[in-house]
PDB file of C-alpha atoms in Angstrom:
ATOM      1  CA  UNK Q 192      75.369 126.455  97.846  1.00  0.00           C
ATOM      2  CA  UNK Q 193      78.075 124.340  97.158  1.00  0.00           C
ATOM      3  CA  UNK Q 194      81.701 124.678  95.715  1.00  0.00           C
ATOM      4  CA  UNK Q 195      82.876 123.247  92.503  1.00  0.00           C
ATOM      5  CA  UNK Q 196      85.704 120.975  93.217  1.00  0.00           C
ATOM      6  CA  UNK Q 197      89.482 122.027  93.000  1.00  0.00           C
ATOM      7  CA  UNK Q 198      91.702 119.118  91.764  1.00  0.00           C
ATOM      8  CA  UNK Q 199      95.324 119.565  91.892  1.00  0.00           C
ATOM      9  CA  UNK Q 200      97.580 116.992  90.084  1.00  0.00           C
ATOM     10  CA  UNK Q 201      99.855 115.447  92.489  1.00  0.00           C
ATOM     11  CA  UNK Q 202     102.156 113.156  90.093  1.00  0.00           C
ATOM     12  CA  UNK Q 203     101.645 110.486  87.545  1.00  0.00           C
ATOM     13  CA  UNK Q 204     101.476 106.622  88.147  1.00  0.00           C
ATOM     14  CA  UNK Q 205     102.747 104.099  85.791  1.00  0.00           C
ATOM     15  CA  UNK Q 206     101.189 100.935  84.719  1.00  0.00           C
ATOM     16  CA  UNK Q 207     103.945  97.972  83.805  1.00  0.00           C
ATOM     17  CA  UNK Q 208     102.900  94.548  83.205  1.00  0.00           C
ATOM     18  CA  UNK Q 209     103.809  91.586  85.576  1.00  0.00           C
ATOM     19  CA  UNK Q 210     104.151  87.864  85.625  1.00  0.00           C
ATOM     20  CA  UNK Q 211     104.732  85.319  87.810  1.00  0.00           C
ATOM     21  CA  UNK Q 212     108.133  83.849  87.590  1.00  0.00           C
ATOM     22  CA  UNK Q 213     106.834  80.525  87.336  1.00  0.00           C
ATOM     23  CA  UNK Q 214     104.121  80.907  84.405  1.00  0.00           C
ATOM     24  CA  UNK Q 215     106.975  82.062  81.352  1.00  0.00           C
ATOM     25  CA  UNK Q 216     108.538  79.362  81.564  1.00  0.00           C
ATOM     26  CA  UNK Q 217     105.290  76.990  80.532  1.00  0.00           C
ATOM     27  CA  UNK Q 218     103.729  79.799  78.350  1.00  0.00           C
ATOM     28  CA  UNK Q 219     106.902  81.607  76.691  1.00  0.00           C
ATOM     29  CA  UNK Q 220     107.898  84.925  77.957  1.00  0.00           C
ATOM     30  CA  UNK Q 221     106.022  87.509  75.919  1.00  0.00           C
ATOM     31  CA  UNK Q 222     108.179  88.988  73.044  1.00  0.00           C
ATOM     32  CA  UNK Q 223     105.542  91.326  71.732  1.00  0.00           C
ATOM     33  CA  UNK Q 224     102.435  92.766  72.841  1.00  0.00           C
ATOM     34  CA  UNK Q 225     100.629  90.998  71.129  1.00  0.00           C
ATOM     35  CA  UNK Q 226     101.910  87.898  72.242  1.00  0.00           C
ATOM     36  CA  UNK Q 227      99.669  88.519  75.720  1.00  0.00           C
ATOM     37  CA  UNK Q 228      96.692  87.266  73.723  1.00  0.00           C
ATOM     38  CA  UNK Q 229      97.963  83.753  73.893  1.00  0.00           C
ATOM     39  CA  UNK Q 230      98.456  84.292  77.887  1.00  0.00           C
ATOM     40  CA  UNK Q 231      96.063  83.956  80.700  1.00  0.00           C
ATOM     41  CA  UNK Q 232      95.549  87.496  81.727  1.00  0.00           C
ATOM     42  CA  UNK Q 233      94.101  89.577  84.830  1.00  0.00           C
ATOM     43  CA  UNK Q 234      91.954  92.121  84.229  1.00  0.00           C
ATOM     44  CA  UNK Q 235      90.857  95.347  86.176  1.00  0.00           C
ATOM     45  CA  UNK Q 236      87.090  95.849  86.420  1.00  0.00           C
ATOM     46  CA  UNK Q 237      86.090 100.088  86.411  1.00  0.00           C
ATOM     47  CA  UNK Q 238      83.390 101.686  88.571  1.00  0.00           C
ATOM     48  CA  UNK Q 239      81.155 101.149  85.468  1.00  0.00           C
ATOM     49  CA  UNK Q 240      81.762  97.478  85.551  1.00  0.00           C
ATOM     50  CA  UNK Q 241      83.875  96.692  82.491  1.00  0.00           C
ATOM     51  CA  UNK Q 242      87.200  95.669  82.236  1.00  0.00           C
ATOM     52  CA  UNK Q 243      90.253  97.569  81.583  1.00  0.00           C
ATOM     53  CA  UNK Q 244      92.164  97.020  78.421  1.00  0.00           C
ATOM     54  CA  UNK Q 245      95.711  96.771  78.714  1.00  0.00           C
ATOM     55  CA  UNK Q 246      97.147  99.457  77.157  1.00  0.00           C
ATOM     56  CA  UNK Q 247     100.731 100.410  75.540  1.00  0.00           C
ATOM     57  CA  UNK Q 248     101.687 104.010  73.539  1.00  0.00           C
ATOM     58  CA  UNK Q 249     104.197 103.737  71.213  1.00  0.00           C
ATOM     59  CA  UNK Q 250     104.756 107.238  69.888  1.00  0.00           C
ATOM     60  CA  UNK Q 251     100.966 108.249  69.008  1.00  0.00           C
ATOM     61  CA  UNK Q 252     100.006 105.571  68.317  1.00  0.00           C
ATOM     62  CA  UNK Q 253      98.075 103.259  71.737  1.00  0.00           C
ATOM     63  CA  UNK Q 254      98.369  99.440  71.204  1.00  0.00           C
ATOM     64  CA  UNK Q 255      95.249  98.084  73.692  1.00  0.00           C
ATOM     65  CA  UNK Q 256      94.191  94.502  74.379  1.00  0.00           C
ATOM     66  CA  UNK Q 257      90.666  93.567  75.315  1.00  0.00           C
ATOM     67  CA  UNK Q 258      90.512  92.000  78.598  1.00  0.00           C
ATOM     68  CA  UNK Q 259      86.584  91.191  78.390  1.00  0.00           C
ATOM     69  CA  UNK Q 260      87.844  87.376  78.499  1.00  0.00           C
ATOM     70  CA  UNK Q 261      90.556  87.642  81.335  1.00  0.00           C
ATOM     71  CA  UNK Q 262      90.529  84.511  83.607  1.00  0.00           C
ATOM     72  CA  UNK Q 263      89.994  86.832  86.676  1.00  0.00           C
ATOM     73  CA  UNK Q 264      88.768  90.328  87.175  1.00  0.00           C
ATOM     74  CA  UNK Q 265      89.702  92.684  90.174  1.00  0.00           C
ATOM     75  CA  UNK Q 266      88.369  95.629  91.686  1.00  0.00           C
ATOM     76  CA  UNK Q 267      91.245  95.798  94.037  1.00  0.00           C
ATOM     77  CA  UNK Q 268      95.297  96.500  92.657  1.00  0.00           C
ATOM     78  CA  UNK Q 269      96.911  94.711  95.899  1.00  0.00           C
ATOM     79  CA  UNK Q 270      94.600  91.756  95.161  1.00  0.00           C
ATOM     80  CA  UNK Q 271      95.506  91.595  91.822  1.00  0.00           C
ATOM     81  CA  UNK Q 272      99.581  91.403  92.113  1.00  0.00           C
ATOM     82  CA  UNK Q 273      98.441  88.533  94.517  1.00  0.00           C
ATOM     83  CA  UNK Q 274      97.014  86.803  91.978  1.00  0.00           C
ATOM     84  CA  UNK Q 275      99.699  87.110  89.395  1.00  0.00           C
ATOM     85  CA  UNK Q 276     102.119  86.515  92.156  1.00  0.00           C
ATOM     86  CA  UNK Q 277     100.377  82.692  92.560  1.00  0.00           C
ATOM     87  CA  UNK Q 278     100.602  82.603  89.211  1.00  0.00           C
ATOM     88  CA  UNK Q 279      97.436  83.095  87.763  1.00  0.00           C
ATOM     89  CA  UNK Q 280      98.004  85.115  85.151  1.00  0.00           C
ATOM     90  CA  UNK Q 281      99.747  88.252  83.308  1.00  0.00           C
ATOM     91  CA  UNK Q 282      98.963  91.351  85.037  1.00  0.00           C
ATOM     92  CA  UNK Q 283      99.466  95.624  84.338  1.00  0.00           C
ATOM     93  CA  UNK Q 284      99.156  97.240  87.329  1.00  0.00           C
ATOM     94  CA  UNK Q 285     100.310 100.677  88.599  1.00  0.00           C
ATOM     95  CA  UNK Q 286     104.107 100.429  89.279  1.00  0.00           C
ATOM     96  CA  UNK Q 287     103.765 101.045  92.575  1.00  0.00           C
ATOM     97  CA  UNK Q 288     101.595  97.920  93.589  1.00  0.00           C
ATOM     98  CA  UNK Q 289     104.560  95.755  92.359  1.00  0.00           C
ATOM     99  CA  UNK Q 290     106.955  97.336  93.773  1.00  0.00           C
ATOM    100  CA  UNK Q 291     107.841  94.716  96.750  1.00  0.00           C
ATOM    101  CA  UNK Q 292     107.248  91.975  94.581  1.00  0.00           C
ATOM    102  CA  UNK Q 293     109.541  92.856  92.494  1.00  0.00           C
ATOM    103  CA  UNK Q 294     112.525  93.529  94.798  1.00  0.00           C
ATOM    104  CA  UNK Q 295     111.877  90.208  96.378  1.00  0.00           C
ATOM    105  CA  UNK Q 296     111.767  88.207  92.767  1.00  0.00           C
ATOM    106  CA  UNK Q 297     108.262  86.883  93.475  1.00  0.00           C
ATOM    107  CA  UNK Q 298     107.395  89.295  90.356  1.00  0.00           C
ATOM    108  CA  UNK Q 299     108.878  89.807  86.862  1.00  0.00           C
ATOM    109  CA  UNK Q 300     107.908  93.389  84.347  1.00  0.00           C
ATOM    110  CA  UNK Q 301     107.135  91.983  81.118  1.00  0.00           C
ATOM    111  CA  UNK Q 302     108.217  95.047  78.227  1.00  0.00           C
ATOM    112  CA  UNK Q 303     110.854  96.419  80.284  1.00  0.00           C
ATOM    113  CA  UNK Q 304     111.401  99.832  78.668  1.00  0.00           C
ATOM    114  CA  UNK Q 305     107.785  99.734  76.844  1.00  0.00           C
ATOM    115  CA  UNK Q 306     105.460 103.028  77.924  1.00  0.00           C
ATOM    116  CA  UNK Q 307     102.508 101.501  79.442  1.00  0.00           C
ATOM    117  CA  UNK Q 308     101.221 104.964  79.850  1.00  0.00           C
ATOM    118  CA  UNK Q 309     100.356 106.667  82.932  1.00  0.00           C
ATOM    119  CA  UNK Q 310      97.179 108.336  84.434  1.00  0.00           C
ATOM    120  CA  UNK Q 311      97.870 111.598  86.504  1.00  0.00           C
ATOM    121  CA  UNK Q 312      97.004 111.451  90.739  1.00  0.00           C
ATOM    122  CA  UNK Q 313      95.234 113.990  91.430  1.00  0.00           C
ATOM    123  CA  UNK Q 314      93.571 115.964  95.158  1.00  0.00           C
ATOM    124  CA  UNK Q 315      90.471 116.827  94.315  1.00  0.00           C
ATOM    125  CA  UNK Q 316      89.037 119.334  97.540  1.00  0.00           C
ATOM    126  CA  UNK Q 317      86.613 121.770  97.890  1.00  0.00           C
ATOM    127  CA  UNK Q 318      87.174 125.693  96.817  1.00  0.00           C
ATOM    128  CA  UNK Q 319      90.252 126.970  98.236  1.00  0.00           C
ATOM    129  CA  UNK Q 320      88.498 129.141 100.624  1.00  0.00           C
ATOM    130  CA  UNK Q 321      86.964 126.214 102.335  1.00  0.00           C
ATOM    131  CA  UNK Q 322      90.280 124.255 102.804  1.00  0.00           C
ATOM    132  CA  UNK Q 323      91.397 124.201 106.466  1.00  0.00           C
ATOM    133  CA  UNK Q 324      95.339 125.115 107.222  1.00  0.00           C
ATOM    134  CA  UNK Q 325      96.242 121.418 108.072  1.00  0.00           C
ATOM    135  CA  UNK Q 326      94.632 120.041 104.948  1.00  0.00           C
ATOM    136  CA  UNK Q 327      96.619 122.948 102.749  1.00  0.00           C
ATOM    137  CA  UNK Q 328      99.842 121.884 104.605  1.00  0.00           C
ATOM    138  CA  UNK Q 329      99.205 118.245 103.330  1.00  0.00           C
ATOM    139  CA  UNK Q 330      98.041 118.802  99.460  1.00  0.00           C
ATOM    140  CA  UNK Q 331     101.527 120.983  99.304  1.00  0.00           C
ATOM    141  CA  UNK Q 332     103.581 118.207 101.000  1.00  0.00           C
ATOM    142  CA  UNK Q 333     102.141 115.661  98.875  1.00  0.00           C
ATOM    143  CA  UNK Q 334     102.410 118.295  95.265  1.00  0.00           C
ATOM    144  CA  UNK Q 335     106.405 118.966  96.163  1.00  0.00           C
ATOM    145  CA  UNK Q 336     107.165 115.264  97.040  1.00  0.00           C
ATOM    146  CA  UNK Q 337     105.637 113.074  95.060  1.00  0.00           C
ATOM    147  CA  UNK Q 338     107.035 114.183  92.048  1.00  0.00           C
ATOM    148  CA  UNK Q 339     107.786 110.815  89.544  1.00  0.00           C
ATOM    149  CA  UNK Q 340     108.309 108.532  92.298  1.00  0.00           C
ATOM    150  CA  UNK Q 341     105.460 106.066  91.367  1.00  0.00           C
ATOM    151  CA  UNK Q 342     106.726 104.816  88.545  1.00  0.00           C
TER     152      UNK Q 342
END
């Protein structure tokens, strides 16, 4: 017989949006939102094939942009901050992807201050009476210290 899955929410990530340095100063530097429609935008393809909208909340209400025409799709965050860092196009990623790319300058957030939202990290294991002592000693390390840090 088998065990329903435990999931245990570790911390949240946050998507901001990233450009090339190179590719505002031919297109503009977005303003608005909805000034990404007249950019050339990466998109992040699901398990279920389709694309993932970008996506903003501002208060209740989300603000998301169809990426169904993006001139490149991805499977793969890392591969996608490569791509916007060559400066193919406008990309939302989770924060943490950018990270170096943005301490070196190869990488500029679009929105600073704008909630891109965030999706919750999560350990998903087997019952708790199945969980050996090492992998215990890990899902608690990881629950206590990564806290907001991805963001």
């Amino acid at each position: 017989m088998l065990c329903a899955p435990t999931p245990c929410r570790c911390a949240p990530y946050f998507a901001k949006t990233h450009s090339c340095v190179r590719i505002c100063p031919f297109t503009g530097m977005p303003t608005q939102i909805e000034d990404l429609k007249d950019h050339r935008l990466l998109a992040f393809v699901t398990g279920n094939g389709r694309t993932r909208p970008i996506a903003y909340s501002s208060g209740r209400r989300e603000i998301k942009l169809d990426t169904r025409n993006a001139v490149a799709t991805f499977t793969n965050g890392e591969a996608m901050i490569d791509a916007a860092i060559a400066g193919i196009g406008i990309a939302q990623t989770p924060a943490l992807y950018a990270r170096q790319a943005l301490s070196d300058g190869s990488l500029i957030q679009i929105f600073d201050g704008r909630d891109a939202g965030s999706l919750p990290v999560q350990i998903v294991y087997p019952s708790q009476q199945q969980v050996a002592t090492r992998v215990r000693a890990l899902i608690d390390h990881l629950v206590e210290t990564m806290t907001d840090t991805w963001g």
